[in-house]
mmCIF file with all atom_site columns, C-alpha atoms in Angstrom:
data_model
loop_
_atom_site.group_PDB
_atom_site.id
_atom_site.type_symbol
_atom_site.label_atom_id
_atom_site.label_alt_id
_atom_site.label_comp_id
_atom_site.label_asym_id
_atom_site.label_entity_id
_atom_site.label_seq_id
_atom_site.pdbx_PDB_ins_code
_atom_site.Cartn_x
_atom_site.Cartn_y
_atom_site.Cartn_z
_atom_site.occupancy
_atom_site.B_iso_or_equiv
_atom_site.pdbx_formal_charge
_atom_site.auth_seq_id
_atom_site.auth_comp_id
_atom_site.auth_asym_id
_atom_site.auth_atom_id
_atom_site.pdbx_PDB_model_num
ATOM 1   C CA . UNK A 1 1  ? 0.000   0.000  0.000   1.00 93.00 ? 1  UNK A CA 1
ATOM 2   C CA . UNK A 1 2  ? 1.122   3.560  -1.082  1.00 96.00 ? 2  UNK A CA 1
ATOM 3   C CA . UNK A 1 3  ? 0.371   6.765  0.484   1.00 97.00 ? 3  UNK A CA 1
ATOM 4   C CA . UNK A 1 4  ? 0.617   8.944  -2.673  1.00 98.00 ? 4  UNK A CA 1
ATOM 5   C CA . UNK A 1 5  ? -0.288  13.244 -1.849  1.00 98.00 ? 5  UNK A CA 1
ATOM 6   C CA . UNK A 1 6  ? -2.324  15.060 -4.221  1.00 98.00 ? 6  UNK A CA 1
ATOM 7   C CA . UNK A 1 7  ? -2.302  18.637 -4.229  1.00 98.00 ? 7  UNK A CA 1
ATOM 8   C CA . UNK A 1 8  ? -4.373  21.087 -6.305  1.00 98.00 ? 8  UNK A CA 1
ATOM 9   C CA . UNK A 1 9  ? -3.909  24.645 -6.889  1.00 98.00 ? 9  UNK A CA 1
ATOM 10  C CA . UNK A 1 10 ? -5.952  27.555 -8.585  1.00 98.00 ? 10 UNK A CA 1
ATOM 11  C CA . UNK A 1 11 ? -3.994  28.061 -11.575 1.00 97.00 ? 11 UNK A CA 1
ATOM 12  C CA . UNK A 1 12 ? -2.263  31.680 -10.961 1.00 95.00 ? 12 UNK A CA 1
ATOM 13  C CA . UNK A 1 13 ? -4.155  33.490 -13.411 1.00 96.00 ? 13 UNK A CA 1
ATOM 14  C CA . UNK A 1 14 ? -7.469  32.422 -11.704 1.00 96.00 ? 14 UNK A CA 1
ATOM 15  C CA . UNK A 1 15 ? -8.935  34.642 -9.382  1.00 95.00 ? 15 UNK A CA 1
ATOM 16  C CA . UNK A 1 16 ? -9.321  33.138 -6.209  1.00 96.00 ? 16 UNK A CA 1
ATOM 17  C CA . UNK A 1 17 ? -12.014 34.202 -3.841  1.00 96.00 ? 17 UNK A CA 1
ATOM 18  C CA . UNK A 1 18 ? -11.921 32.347 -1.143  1.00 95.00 ? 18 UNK A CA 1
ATOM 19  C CA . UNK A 1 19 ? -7.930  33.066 -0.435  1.00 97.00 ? 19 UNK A CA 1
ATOM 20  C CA . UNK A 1 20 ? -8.910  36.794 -1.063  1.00 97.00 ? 20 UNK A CA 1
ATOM 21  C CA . UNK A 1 21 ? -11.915 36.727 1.314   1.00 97.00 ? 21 UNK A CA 1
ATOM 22  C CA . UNK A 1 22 ? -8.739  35.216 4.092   1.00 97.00 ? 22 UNK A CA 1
ATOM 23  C CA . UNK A 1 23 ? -6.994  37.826 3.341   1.00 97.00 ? 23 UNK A CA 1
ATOM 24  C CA . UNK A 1 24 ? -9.261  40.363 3.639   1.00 96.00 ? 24 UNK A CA 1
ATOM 25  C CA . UNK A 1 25 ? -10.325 38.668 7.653   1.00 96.00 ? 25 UNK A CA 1
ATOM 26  C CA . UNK A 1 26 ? -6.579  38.663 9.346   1.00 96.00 ? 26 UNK A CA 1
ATOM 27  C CA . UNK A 1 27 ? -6.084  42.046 9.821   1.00 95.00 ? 27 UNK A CA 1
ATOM 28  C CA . UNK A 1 28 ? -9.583  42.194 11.767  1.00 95.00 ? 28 UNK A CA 1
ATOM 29  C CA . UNK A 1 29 ? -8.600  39.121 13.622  1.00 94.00 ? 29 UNK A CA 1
ATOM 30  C CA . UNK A 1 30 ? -4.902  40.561 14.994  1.00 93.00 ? 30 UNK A CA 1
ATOM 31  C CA . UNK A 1 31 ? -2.542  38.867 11.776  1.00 94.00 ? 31 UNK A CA 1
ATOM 32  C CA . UNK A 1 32 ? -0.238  41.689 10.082  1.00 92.00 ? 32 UNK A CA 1
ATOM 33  C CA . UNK A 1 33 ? 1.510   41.010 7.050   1.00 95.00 ? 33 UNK A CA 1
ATOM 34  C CA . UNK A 1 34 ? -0.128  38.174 5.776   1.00 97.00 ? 34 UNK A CA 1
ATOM 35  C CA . UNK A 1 35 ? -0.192  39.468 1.438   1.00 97.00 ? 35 UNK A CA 1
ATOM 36  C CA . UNK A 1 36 ? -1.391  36.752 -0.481  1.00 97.00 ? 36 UNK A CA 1
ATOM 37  C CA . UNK A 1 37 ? -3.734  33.579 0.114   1.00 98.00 ? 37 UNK A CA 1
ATOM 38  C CA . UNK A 1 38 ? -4.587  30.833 -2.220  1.00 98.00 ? 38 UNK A CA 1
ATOM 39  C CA . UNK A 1 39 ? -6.789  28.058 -1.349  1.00 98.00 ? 39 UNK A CA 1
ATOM 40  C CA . UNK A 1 40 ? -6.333  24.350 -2.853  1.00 98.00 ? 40 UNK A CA 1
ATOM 41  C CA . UNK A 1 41 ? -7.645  21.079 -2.081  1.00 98.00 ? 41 UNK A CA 1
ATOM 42  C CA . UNK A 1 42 ? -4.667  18.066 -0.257  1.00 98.00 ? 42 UNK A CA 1
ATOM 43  C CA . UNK A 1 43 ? -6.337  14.548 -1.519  1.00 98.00 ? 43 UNK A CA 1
ATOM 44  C CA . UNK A 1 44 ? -4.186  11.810 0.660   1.00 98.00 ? 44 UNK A CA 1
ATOM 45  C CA . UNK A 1 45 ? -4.748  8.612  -1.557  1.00 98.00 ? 45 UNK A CA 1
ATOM 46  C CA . UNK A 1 46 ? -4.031  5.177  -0.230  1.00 98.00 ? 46 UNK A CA 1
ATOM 47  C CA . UNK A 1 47 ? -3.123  3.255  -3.567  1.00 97.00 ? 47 UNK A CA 1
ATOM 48  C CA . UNK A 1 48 ? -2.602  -0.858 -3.481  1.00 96.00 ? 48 UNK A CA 1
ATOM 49  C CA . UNK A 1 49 ? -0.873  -0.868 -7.400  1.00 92.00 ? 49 UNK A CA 1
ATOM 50  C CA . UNK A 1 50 ? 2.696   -0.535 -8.276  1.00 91.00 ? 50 UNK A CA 1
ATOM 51  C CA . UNK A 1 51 ? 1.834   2.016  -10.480 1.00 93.00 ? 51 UNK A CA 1
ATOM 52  C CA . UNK A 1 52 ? 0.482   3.643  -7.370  1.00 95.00 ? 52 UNK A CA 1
ATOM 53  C CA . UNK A 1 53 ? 2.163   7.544  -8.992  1.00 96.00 ? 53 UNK A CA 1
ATOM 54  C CA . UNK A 1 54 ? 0.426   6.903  -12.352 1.00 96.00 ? 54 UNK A CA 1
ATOM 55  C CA . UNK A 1 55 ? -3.169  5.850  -10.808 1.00 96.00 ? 55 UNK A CA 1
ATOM 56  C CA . UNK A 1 56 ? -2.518  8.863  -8.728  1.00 97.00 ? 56 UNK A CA 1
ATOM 57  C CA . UNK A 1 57 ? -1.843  11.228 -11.568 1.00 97.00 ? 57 UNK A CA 1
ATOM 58  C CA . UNK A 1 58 ? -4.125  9.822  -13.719 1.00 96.00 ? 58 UNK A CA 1
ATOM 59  C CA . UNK A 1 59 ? -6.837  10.176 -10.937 1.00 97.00 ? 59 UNK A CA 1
ATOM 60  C CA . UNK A 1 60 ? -5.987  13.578 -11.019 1.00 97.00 ? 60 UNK A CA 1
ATOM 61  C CA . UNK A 1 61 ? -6.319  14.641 -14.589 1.00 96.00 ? 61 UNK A CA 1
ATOM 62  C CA . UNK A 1 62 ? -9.373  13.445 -14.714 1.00 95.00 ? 62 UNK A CA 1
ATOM 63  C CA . UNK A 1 63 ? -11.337 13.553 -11.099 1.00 96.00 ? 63 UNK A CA 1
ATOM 64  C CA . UNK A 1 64 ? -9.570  15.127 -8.370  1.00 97.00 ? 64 UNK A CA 1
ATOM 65  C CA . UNK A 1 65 ? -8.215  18.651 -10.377 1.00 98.00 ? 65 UNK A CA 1
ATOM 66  C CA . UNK A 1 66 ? -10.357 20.512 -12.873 1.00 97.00 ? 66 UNK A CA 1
ATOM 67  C CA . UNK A 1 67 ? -7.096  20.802 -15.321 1.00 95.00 ? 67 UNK A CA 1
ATOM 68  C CA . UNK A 1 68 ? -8.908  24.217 -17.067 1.00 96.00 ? 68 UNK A CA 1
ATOM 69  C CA . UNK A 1 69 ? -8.844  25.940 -13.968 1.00 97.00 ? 69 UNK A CA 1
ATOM 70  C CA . UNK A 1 70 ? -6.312  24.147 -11.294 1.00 98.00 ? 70 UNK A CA 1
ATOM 71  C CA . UNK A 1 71 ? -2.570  22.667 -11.812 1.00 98.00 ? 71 UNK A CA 1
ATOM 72  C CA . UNK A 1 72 ? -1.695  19.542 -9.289  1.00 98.00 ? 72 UNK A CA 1
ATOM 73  C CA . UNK A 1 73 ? 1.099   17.920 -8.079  1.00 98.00 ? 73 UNK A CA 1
ATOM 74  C CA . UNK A 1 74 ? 1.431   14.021 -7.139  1.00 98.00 ? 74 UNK A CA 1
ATOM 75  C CA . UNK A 1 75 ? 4.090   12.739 -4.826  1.00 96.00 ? 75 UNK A CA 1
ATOM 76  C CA . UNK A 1 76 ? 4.688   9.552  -3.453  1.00 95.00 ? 76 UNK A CA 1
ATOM 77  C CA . UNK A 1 77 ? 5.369   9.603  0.838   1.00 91.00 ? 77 UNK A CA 1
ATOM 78  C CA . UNK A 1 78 ? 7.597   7.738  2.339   1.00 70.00 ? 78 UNK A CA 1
ATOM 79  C CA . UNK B 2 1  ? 8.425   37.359 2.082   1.00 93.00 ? 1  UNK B CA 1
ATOM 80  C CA . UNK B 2 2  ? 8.200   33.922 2.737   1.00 96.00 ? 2  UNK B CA 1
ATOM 81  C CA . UNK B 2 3  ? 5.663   31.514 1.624   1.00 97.00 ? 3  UNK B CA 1
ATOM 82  C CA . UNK B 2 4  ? 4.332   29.491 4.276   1.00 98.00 ? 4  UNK B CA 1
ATOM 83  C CA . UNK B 2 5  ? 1.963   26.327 3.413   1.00 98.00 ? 5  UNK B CA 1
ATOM 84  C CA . UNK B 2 6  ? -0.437  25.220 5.828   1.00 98.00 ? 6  UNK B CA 1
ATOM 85  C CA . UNK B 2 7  ? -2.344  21.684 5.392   1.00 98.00 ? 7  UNK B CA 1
ATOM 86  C CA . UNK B 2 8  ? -5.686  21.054 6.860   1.00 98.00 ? 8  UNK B CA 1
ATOM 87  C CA . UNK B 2 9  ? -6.968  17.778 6.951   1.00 98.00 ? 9  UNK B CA 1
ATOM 88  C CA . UNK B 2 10 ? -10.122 15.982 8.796   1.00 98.00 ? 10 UNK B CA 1
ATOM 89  C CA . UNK B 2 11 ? -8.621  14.149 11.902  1.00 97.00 ? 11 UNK B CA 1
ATOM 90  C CA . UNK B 2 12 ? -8.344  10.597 11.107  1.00 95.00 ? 12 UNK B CA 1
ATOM 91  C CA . UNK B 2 13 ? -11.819 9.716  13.435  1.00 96.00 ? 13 UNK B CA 1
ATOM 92  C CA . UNK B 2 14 ? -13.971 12.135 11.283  1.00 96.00 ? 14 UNK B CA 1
ATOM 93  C CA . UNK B 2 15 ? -16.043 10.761 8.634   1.00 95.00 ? 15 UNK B CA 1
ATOM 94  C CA . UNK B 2 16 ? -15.026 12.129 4.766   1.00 96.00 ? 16 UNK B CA 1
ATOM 95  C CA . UNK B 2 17 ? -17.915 12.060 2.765   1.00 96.00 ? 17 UNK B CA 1
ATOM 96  C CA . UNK B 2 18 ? -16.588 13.936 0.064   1.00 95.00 ? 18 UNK B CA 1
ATOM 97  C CA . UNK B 2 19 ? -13.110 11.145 0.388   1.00 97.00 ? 19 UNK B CA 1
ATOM 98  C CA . UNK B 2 20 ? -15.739 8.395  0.300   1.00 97.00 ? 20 UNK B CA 1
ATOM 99  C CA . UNK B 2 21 ? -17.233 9.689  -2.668  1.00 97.00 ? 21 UNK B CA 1
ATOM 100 C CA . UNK B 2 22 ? -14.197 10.026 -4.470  1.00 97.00 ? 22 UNK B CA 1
ATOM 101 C CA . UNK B 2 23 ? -13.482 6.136  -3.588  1.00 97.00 ? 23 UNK B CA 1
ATOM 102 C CA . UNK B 2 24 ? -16.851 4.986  -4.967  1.00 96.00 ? 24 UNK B CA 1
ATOM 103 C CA . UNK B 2 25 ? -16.144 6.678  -7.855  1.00 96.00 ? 25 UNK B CA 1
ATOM 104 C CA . UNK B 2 26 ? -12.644 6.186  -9.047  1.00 96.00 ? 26 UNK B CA 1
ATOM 105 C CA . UNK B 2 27 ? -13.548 1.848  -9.975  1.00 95.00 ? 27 UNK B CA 1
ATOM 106 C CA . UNK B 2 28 ? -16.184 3.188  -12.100 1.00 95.00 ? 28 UNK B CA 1
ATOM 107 C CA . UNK B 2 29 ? -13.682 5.341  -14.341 1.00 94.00 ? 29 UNK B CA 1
ATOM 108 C CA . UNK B 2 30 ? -11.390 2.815  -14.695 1.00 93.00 ? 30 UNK B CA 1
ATOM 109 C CA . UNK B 2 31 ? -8.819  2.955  -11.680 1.00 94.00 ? 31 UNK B CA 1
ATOM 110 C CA . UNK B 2 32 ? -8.586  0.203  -9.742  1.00 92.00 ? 32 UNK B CA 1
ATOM 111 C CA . UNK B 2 33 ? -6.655  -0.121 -5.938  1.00 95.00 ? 33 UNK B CA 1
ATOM 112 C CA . UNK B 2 34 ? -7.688  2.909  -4.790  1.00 97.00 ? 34 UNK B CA 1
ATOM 113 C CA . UNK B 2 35 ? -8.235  1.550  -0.735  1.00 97.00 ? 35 UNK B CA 1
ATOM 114 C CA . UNK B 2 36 ? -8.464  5.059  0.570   1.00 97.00 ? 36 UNK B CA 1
ATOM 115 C CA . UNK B 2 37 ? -9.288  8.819  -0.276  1.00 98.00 ? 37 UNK B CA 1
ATOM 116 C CA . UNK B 2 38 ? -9.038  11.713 2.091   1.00 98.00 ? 38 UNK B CA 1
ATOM 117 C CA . UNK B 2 39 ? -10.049 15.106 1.043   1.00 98.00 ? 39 UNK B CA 1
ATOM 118 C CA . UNK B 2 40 ? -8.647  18.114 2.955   1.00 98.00 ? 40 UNK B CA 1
ATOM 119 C CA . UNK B 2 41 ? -7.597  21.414 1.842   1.00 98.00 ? 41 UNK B CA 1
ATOM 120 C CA . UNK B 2 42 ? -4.298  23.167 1.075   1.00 98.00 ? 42 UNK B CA 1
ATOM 121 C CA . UNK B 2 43 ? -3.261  27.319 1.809   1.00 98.00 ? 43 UNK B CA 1
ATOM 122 C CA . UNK B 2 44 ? -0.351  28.982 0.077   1.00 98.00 ? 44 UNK B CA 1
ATOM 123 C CA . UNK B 2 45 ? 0.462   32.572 2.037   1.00 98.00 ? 45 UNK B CA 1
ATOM 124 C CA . UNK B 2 46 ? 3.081   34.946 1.242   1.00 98.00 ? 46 UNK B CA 1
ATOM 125 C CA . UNK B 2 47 ? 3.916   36.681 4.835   1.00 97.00 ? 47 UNK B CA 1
ATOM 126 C CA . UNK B 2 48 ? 5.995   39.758 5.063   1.00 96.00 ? 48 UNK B CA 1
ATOM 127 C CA . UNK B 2 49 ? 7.164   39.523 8.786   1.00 92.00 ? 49 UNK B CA 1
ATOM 128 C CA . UNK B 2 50 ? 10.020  38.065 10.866  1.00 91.00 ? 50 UNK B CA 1
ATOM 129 C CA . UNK B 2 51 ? 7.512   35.449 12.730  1.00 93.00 ? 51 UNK B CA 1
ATOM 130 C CA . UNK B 2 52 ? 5.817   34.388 9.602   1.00 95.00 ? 52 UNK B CA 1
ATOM 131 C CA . UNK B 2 53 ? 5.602   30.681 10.451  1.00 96.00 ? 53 UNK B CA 1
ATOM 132 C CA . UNK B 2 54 ? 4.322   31.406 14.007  1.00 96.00 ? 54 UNK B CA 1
ATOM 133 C CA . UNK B 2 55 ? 1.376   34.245 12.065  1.00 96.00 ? 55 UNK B CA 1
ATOM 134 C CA . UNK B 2 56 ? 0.787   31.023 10.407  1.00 97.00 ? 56 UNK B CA 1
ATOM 135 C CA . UNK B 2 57 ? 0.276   28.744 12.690  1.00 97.00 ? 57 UNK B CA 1
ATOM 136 C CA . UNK B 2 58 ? -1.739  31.308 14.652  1.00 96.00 ? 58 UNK B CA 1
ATOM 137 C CA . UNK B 2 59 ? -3.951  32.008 11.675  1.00 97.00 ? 59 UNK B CA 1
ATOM 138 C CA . UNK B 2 60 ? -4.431  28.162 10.787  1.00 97.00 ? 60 UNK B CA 1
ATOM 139 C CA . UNK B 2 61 ? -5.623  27.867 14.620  1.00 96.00 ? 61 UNK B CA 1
ATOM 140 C CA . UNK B 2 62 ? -8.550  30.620 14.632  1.00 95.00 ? 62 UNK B CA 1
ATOM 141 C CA . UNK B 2 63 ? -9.306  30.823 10.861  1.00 96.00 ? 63 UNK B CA 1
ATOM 142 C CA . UNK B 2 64 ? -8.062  28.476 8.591   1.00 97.00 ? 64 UNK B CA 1
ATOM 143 C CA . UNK B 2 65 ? -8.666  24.923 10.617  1.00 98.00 ? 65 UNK B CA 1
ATOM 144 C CA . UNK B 2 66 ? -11.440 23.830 13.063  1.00 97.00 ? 66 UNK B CA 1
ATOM 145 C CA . UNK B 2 67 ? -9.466  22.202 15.336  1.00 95.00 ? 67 UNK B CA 1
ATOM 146 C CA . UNK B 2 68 ? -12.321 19.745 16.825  1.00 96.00 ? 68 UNK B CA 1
ATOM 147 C CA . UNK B 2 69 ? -12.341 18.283 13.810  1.00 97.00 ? 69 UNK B CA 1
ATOM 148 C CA . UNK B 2 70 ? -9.161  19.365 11.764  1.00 98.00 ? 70 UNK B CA 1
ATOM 149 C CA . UNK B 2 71 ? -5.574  18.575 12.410  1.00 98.00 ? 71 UNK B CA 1
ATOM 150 C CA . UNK B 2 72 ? -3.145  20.829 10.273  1.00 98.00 ? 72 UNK B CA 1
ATOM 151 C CA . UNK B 2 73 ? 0.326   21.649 9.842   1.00 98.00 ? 73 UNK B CA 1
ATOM 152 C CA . UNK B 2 74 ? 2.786   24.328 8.848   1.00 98.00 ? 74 UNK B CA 1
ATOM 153 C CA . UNK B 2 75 ? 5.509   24.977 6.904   1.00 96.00 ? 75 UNK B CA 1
ATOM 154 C CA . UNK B 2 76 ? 7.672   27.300 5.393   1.00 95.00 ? 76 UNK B CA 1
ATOM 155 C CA . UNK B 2 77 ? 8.672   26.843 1.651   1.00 91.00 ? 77 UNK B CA 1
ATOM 156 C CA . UNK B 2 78 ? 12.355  27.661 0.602   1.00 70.00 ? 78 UNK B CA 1
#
């Protein structure tokens, strides 16, 4: 069994209004300096293959990340 | 500036329906082995202070994470 990590990003060009809403919150809540959020999705994926990385990525293309709108990355973890 | 990356996931006792969904439906697109999906979410910030991990981890606390049913963590990106 692999643990493989899936994360997925807005792509930077895509507005992002759930990071911007964040930022617009910490300064009322006490937090200085925080300039940028973006908010993504994790996906932990327990994979019983040995092509655990490909099942993972290919899971990604095509379920877990929207590819129009949001890049991903797959890693394997120890 | 320094980009700080803080992972929220459900704690490991707390039902996913939205991972369980995502199991059901990977066998029916063609990936197989799948045992396990957990769906959490991912925050990129760009902090401009001297104590930007601890503004993190202060922020991922009160705003980011529900603790009783999220664990997260926090770290700072090179």
């Amino acid at each position: 069994m692999v643990r493989v990590v899936v994360d997925v990003m807005p792509k930077p060009e895509i507005l992002d209004p759930q990071g911007q809403a964040i930022v617009r919150a910490l300064p009322g809540l006490g937090f200085d300096g925080v300039a940028s959020v973006r908010q993504g999705k994790r996906f932990e994926l327990e994979i019983d293959s040995a092509d655990a990385e490909d099942v993972a990525r290919r899971a990604a293309a095509e379920l877990l990340a929207n590819p129009a709108i949001e890049d991903f990355t797959v890693r394997l973890e120890s």
